Coordinates of C-alpha atoms and ligand atoms in Angstrom, one line a residue:
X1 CA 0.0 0.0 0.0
X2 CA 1.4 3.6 -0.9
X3 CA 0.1 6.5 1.0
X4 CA 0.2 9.9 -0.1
X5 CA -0.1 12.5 2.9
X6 CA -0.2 16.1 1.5
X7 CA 0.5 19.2 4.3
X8 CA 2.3 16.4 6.2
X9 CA 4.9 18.9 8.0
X10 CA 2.1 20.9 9.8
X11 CA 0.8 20.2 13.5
X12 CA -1.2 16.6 12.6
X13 CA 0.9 15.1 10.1
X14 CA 3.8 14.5 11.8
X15 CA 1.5 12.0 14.7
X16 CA -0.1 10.8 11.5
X17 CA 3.1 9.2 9.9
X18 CA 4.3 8.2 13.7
X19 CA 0.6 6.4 14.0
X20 CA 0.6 4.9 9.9
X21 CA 4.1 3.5 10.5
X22 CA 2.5 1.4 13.2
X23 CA -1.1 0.7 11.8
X24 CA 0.1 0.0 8.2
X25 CA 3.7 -1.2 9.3
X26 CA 4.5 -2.3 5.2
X27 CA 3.3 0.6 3.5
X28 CA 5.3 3.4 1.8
X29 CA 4.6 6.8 3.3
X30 CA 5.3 9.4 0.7
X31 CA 4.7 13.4 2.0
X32 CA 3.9 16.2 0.0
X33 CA 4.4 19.8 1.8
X34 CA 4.8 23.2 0.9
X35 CA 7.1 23.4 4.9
X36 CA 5.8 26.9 5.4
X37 CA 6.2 25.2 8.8
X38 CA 9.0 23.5 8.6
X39 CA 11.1 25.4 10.9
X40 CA 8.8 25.4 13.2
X41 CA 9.6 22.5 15.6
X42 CA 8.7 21.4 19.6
X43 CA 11.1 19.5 21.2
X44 CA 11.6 16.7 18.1
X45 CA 15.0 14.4 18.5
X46 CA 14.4 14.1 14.6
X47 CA 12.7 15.7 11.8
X48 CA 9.6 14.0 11.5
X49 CA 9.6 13.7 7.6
X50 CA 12.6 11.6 8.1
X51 CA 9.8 9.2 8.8
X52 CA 8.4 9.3 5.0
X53 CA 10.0 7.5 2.7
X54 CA 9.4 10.2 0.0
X55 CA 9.3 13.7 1.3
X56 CA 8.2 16.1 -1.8
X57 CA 8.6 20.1 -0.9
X58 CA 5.9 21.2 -3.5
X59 CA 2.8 22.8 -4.0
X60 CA -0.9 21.1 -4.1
X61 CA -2.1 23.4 -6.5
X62 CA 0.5 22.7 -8.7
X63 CA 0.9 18.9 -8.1
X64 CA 2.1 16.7 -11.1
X65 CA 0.4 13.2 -11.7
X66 CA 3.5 11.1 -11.5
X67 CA 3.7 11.7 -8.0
X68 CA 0.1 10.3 -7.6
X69 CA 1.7 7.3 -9.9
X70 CA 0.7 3.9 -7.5
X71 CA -0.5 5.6 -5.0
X72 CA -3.5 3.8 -3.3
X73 CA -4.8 6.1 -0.2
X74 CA -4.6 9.8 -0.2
X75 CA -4.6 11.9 2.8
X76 CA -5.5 15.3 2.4
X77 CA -4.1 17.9 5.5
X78 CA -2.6 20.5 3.1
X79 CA -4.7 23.7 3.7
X80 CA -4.5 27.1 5.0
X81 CA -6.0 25.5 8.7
X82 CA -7.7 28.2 10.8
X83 CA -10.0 31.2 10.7
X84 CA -7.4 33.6 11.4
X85 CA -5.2 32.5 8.3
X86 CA -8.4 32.0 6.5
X87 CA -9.5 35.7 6.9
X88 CA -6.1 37.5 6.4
X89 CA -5.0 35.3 3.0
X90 CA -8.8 34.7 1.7
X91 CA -8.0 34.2 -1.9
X92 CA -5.4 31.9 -1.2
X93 CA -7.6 30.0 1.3
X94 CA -10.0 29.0 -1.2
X95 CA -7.5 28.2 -4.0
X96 CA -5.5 25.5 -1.8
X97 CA -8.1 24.6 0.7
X98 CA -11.3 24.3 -1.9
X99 CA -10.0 24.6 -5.6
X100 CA -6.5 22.8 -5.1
X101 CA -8.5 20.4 -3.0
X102 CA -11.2 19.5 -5.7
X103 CA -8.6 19.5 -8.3
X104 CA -6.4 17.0 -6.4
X105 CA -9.7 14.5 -6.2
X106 CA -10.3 14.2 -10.0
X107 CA -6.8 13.6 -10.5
X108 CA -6.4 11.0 -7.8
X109 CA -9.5 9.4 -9.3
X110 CA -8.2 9.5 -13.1
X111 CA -4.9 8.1 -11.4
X112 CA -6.6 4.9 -9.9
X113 CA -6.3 5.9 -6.2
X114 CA -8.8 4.3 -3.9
X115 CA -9.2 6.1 -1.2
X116 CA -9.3 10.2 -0.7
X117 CA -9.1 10.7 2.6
X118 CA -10.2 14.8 3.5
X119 CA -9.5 16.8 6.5
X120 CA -12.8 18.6 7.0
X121 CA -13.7 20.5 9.9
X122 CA -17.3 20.6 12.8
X123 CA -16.2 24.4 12.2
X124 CA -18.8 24.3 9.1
X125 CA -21.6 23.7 11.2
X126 CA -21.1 27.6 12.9
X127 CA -23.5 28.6 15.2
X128 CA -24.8 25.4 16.6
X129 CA -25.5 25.3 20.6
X130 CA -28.7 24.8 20.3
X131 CA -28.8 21.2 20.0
X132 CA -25.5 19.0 19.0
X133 CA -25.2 19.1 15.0
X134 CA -25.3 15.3 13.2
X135 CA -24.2 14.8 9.9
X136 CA -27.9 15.5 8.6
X137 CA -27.8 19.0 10.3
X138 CA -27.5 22.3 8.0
X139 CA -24.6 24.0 7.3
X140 CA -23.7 27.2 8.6
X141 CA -20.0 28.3 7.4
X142 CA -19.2 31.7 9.2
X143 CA -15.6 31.7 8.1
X144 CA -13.6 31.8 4.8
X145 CA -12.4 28.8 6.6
X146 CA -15.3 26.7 7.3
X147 CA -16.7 28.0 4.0
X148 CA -13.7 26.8 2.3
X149 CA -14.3 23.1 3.7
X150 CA -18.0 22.9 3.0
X151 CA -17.5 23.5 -1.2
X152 CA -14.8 20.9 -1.2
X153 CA -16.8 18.8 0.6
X154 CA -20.0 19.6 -1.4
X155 CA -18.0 18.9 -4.6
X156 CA -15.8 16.1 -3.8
X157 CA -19.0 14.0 -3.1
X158 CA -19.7 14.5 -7.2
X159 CA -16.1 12.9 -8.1
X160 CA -16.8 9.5 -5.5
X161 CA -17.6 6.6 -7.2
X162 CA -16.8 3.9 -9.4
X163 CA -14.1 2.5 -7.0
X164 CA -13.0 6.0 -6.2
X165 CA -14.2 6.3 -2.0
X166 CA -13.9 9.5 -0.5
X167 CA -14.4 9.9 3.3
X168 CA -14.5 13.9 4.5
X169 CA -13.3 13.4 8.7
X170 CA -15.4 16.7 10.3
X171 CA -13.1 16.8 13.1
X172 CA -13.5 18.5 16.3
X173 CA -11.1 21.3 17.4
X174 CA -7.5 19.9 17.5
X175 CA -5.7 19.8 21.0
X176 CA -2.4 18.0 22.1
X177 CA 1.2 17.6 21.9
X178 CA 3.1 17.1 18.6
X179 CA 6.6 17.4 17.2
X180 CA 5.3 20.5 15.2
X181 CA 3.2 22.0 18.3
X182 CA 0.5 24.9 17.9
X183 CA -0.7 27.6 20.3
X184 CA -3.0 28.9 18.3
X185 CA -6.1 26.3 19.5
X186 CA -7.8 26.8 22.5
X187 CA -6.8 24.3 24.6
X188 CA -3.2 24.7 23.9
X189 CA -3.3 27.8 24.4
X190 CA -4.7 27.6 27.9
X191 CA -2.1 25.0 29.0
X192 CA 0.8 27.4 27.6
X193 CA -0.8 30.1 29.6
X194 CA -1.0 28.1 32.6
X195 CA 3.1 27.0 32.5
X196 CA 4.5 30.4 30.9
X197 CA 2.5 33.0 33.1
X198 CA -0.1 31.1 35.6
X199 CA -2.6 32.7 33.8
X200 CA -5.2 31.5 31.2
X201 CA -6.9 35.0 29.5
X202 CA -10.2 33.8 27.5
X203 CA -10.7 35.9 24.9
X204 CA -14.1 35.4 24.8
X205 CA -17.2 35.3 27.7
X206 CA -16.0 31.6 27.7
X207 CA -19.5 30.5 26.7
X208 CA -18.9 29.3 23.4
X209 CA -18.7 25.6 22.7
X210 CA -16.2 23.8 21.2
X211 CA -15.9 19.8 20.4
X212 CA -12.1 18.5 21.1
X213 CA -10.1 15.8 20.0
X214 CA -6.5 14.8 21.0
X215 CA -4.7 15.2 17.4
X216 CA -3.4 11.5 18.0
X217 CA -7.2 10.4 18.1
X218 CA -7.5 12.0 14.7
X219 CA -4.4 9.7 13.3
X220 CA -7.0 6.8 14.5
X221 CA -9.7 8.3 12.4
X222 CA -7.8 8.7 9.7
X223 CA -6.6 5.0 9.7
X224 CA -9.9 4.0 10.0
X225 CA -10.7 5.8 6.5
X226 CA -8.3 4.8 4.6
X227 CA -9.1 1.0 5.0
X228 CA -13.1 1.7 5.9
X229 CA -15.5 -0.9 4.7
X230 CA -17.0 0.7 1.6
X231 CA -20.5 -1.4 1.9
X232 CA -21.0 0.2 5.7
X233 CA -21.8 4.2 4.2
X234 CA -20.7 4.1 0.4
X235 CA -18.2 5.6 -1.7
X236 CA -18.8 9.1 -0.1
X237 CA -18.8 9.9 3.6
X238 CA -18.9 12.5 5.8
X239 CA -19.0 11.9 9.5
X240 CA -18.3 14.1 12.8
X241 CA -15.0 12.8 14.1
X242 CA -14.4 13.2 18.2
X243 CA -17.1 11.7 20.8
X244 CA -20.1 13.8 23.1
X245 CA -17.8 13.5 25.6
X246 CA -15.6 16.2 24.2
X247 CA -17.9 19.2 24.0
X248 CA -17.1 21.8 26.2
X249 CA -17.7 25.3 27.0
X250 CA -14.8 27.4 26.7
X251 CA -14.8 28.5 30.3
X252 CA -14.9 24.8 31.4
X253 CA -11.6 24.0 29.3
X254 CA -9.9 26.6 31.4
X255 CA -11.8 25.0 35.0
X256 CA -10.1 21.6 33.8
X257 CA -6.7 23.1 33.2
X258 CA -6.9 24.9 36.5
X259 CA -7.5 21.4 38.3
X260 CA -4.1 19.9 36.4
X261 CA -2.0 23.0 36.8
X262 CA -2.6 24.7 40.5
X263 CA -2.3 28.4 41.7
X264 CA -3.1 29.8 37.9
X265 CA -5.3 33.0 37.9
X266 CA -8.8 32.6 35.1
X267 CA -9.5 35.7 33.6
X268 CA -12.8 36.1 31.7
X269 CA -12.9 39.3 29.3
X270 CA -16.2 40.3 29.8
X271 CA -17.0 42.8 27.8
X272 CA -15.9 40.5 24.5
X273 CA -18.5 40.8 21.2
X274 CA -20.4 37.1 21.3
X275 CA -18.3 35.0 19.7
X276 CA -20.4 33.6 17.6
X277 CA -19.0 30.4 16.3
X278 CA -20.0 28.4 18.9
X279 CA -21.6 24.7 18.5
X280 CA -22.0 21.3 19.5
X281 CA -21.5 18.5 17.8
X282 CA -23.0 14.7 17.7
X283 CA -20.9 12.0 17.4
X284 CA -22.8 9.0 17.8
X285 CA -22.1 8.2 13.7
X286 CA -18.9 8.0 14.0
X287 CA -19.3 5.6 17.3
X288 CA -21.8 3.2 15.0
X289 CA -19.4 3.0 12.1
X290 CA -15.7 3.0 13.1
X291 CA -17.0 1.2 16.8
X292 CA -12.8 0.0 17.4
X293 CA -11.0 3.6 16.5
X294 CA -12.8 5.9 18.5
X295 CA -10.8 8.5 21.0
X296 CA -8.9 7.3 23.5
X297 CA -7.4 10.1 25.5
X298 CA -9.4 12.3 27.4
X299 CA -9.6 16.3 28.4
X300 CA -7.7 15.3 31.6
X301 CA -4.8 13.5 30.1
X302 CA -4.6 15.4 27.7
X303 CA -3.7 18.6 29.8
X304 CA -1.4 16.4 31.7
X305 CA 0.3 15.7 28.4
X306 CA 0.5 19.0 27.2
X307 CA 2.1 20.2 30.7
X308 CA 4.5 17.7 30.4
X309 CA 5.5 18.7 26.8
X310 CA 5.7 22.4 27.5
X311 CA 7.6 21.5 30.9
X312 CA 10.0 19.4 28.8
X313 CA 10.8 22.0 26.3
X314 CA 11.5 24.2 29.0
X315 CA 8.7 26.6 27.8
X316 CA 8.1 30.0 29.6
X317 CA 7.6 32.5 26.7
X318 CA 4.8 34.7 28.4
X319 CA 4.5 36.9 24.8
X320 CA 3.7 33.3 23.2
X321 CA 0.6 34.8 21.4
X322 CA 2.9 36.9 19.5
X323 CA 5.4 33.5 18.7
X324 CA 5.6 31.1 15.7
X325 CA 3.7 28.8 17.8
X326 CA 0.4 31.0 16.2
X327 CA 0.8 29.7 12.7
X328 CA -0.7 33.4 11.6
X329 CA 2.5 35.3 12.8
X330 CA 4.4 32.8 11.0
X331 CA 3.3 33.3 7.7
X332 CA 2.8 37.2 8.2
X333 CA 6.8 36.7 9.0
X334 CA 7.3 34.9 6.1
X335 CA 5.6 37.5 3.7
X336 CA 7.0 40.7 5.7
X337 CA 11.0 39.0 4.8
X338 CA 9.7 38.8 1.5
X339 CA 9.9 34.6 1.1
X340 CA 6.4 34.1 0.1
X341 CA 4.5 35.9 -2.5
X342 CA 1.2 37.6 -2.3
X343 CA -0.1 33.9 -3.5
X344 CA 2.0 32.6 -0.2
X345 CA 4.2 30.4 -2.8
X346 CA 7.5 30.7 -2.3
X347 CA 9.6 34.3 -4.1
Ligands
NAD401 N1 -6.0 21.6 13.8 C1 -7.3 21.5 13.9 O1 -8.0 21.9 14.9 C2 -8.1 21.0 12.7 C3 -9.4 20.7 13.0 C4 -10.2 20.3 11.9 C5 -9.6 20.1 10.7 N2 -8.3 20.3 10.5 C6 -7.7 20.2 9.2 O2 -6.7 19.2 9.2 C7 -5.7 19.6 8.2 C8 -4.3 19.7 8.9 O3 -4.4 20.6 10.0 P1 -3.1 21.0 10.8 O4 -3.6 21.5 12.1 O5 -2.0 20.0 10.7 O6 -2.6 22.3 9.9 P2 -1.2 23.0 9.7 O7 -1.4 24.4 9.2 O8 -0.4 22.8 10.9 O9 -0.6 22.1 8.5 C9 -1.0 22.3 7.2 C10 0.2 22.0 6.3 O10 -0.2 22.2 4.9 C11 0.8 22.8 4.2 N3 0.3 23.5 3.1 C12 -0.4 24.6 3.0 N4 -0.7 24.9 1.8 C13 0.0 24.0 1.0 C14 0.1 23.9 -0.4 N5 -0.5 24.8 -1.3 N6 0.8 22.8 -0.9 C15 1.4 22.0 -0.1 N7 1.3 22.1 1.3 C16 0.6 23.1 1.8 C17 1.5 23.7 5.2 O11 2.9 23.9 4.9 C18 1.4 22.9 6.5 O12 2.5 22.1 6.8 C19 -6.1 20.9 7.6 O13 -6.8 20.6 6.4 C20 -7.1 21.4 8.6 O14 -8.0 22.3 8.0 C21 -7.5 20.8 11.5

């Protein structure tokens, strides 16, 4: 089996690889990654793409066939990742994340790959607290972002078929430790808080809700797609990836760090516009069809692993929010030293 992982040098792919090596011990990894990141490591003995056995610095919009020659599985990170991003680069946002994305699908298909794995996000269900969201819910994209992962998803459904499966993973917000760590998701962020400065400052009221998943429960759910059972959901699916369990109220994240990580000071800014992309997410799909790979770690343990991480790296930047750790600053910093264009490919 050949496994093509595009954006595989951001925060997930590098636990994806780790988890693949393991799940699908004789198949060939190959990576496919812009590295806009690539600098940007936490504490790694190695460099995780030494872990591929084909590492390809290039572009998804721009990808040539041959590399998708024999390749059975495709999984598709590559994408400017978060609202922020998704809001200051918005044309480029929709050309990797939807237009690079679709483009990428007919090839594979025209190619022969099985499988076209696609990192969605619950962020295109947007205001949602109310009552959880199920697959069968409307959409409600607030973002560039979420908008950007509701056309793929919308159009990628046309190209399954005829042996060509596509499974889009709506996964809950992304929290946990990783060779390529972020601070720039909200549970993260609180835990970084908590070490660097005792202090955890919500930007919001704290009421919003988020669904959370540990990013190495998301490597499950992706092996789970690659190798799904095609007659349990078809050649398209789209399911909500993370359990009930993991909906929480902002405010509540920061209770649960307090409890791992004594003496820290909560503050709550008040006076913060309703954020409005707040929702809840059902899960029980995802617990029907993939019964064996569902989450494992939970909010608890994964605090406790994030405090270990940051303690390990010896981590006490207080100005973190201002640090390549927000994957924002490091692409503004990459376009202010004039290495990436106005199309963010590289001058
Ligand atoms: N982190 C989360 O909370 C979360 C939640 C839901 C879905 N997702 C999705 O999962 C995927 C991976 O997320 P992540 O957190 O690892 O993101 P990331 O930003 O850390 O990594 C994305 C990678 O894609 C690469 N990339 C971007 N544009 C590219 C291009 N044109 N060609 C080749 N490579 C390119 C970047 O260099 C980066 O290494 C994304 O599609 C994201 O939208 C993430």
């Amino acid at each position: 089996m050949k496994i093509l992982i595009t954006g595989n040098m951001g925060y997930i792919g590098p636990c994806l690889v780790n988890h693949l090596r393991t799940s699908f011990s004789n198949a060939t990894l190959v990576g496919l990654d812009l590295g806009y990141f690539a600098t940007c490591l936490s504490n790694s003995d190695i460099l995780p793409e030494c872990k591929t056995d084909v590492q390809y610095f290039g572009d998804v919009r721009k990808i040539q066939k041959t590399i998708l020659e024999g390749v059975d599985a495709i999984v598709h990170l590559s994408a400017i990742s978060n609202d922020p991003m998704g809001k200051t680069f918005e044309a480029v946002t929709m050309d990797i994340n939807y237009k690079a994305s679709v483009e990428l699908a007919k090839k594979a298909k025209e190619m022969g790959v099985k499988a076209f794995v696609f990192a969605s996000s619950c962020s295109m269900y947007g205001a949602a607290e109310d009552s959880a969201r199920t697959e069968k819910s409307p959409l409600n994209p607030l973002t560039a972002y979420a908008r950007s992962k509701v056309f793929t998803e919308r159009d990628i459904e046309k190209i399954a078929g005829d042996g060509f499966s596509v499974t889009s993973l709506r996964f809950s917000t992304a929290c946990g430790m990783s060779p390529r760590l972020r601070l720039d998701l909200v549970l993260n962020d609180f835990v970084a808080g908590a070490i660097a400065s005792k202090q955890i400052m919500i930007l919001s009221d704290g009421t919003p809700w988020r669904p959370l998943i540990n990013v190495k429960d998301m490597a499950r759910a992706i092996e789970w797609a690659i190798s799904r059972d095609r007659t349990n959901g078809g050649e398209f699916l789209a399911v909500n990836v993370g359990s009930n369990e993991w909906n929480y109220q902002v405010k509540d994240l920061a209770y649960a760090v307090a409890k791992v990580i004594p003496d820290i000071e909560i503050s709550i800014n008040k006076n913060a516009a309703p954020d409005k992309r707040s929702y809840r997410v059902n899960f029980d799909y995802y617990k029907k069809i993939a019964p064996n790979h569902q989450p494992q770690y939970d909010l608890i343990n994964t605090i406790e692993e994030l405090r270990d991480g940051l303690e390990a790296m010896g981590f006490d930047d207080e100005k973190f929010r201002n640090s390549n750790y927000m994957r924002l600053n490091m692409l503004n910093q990459l376009r202010a030293n004039g290495l990436l264009n106005e199309n963010l490919e590289w001058a």
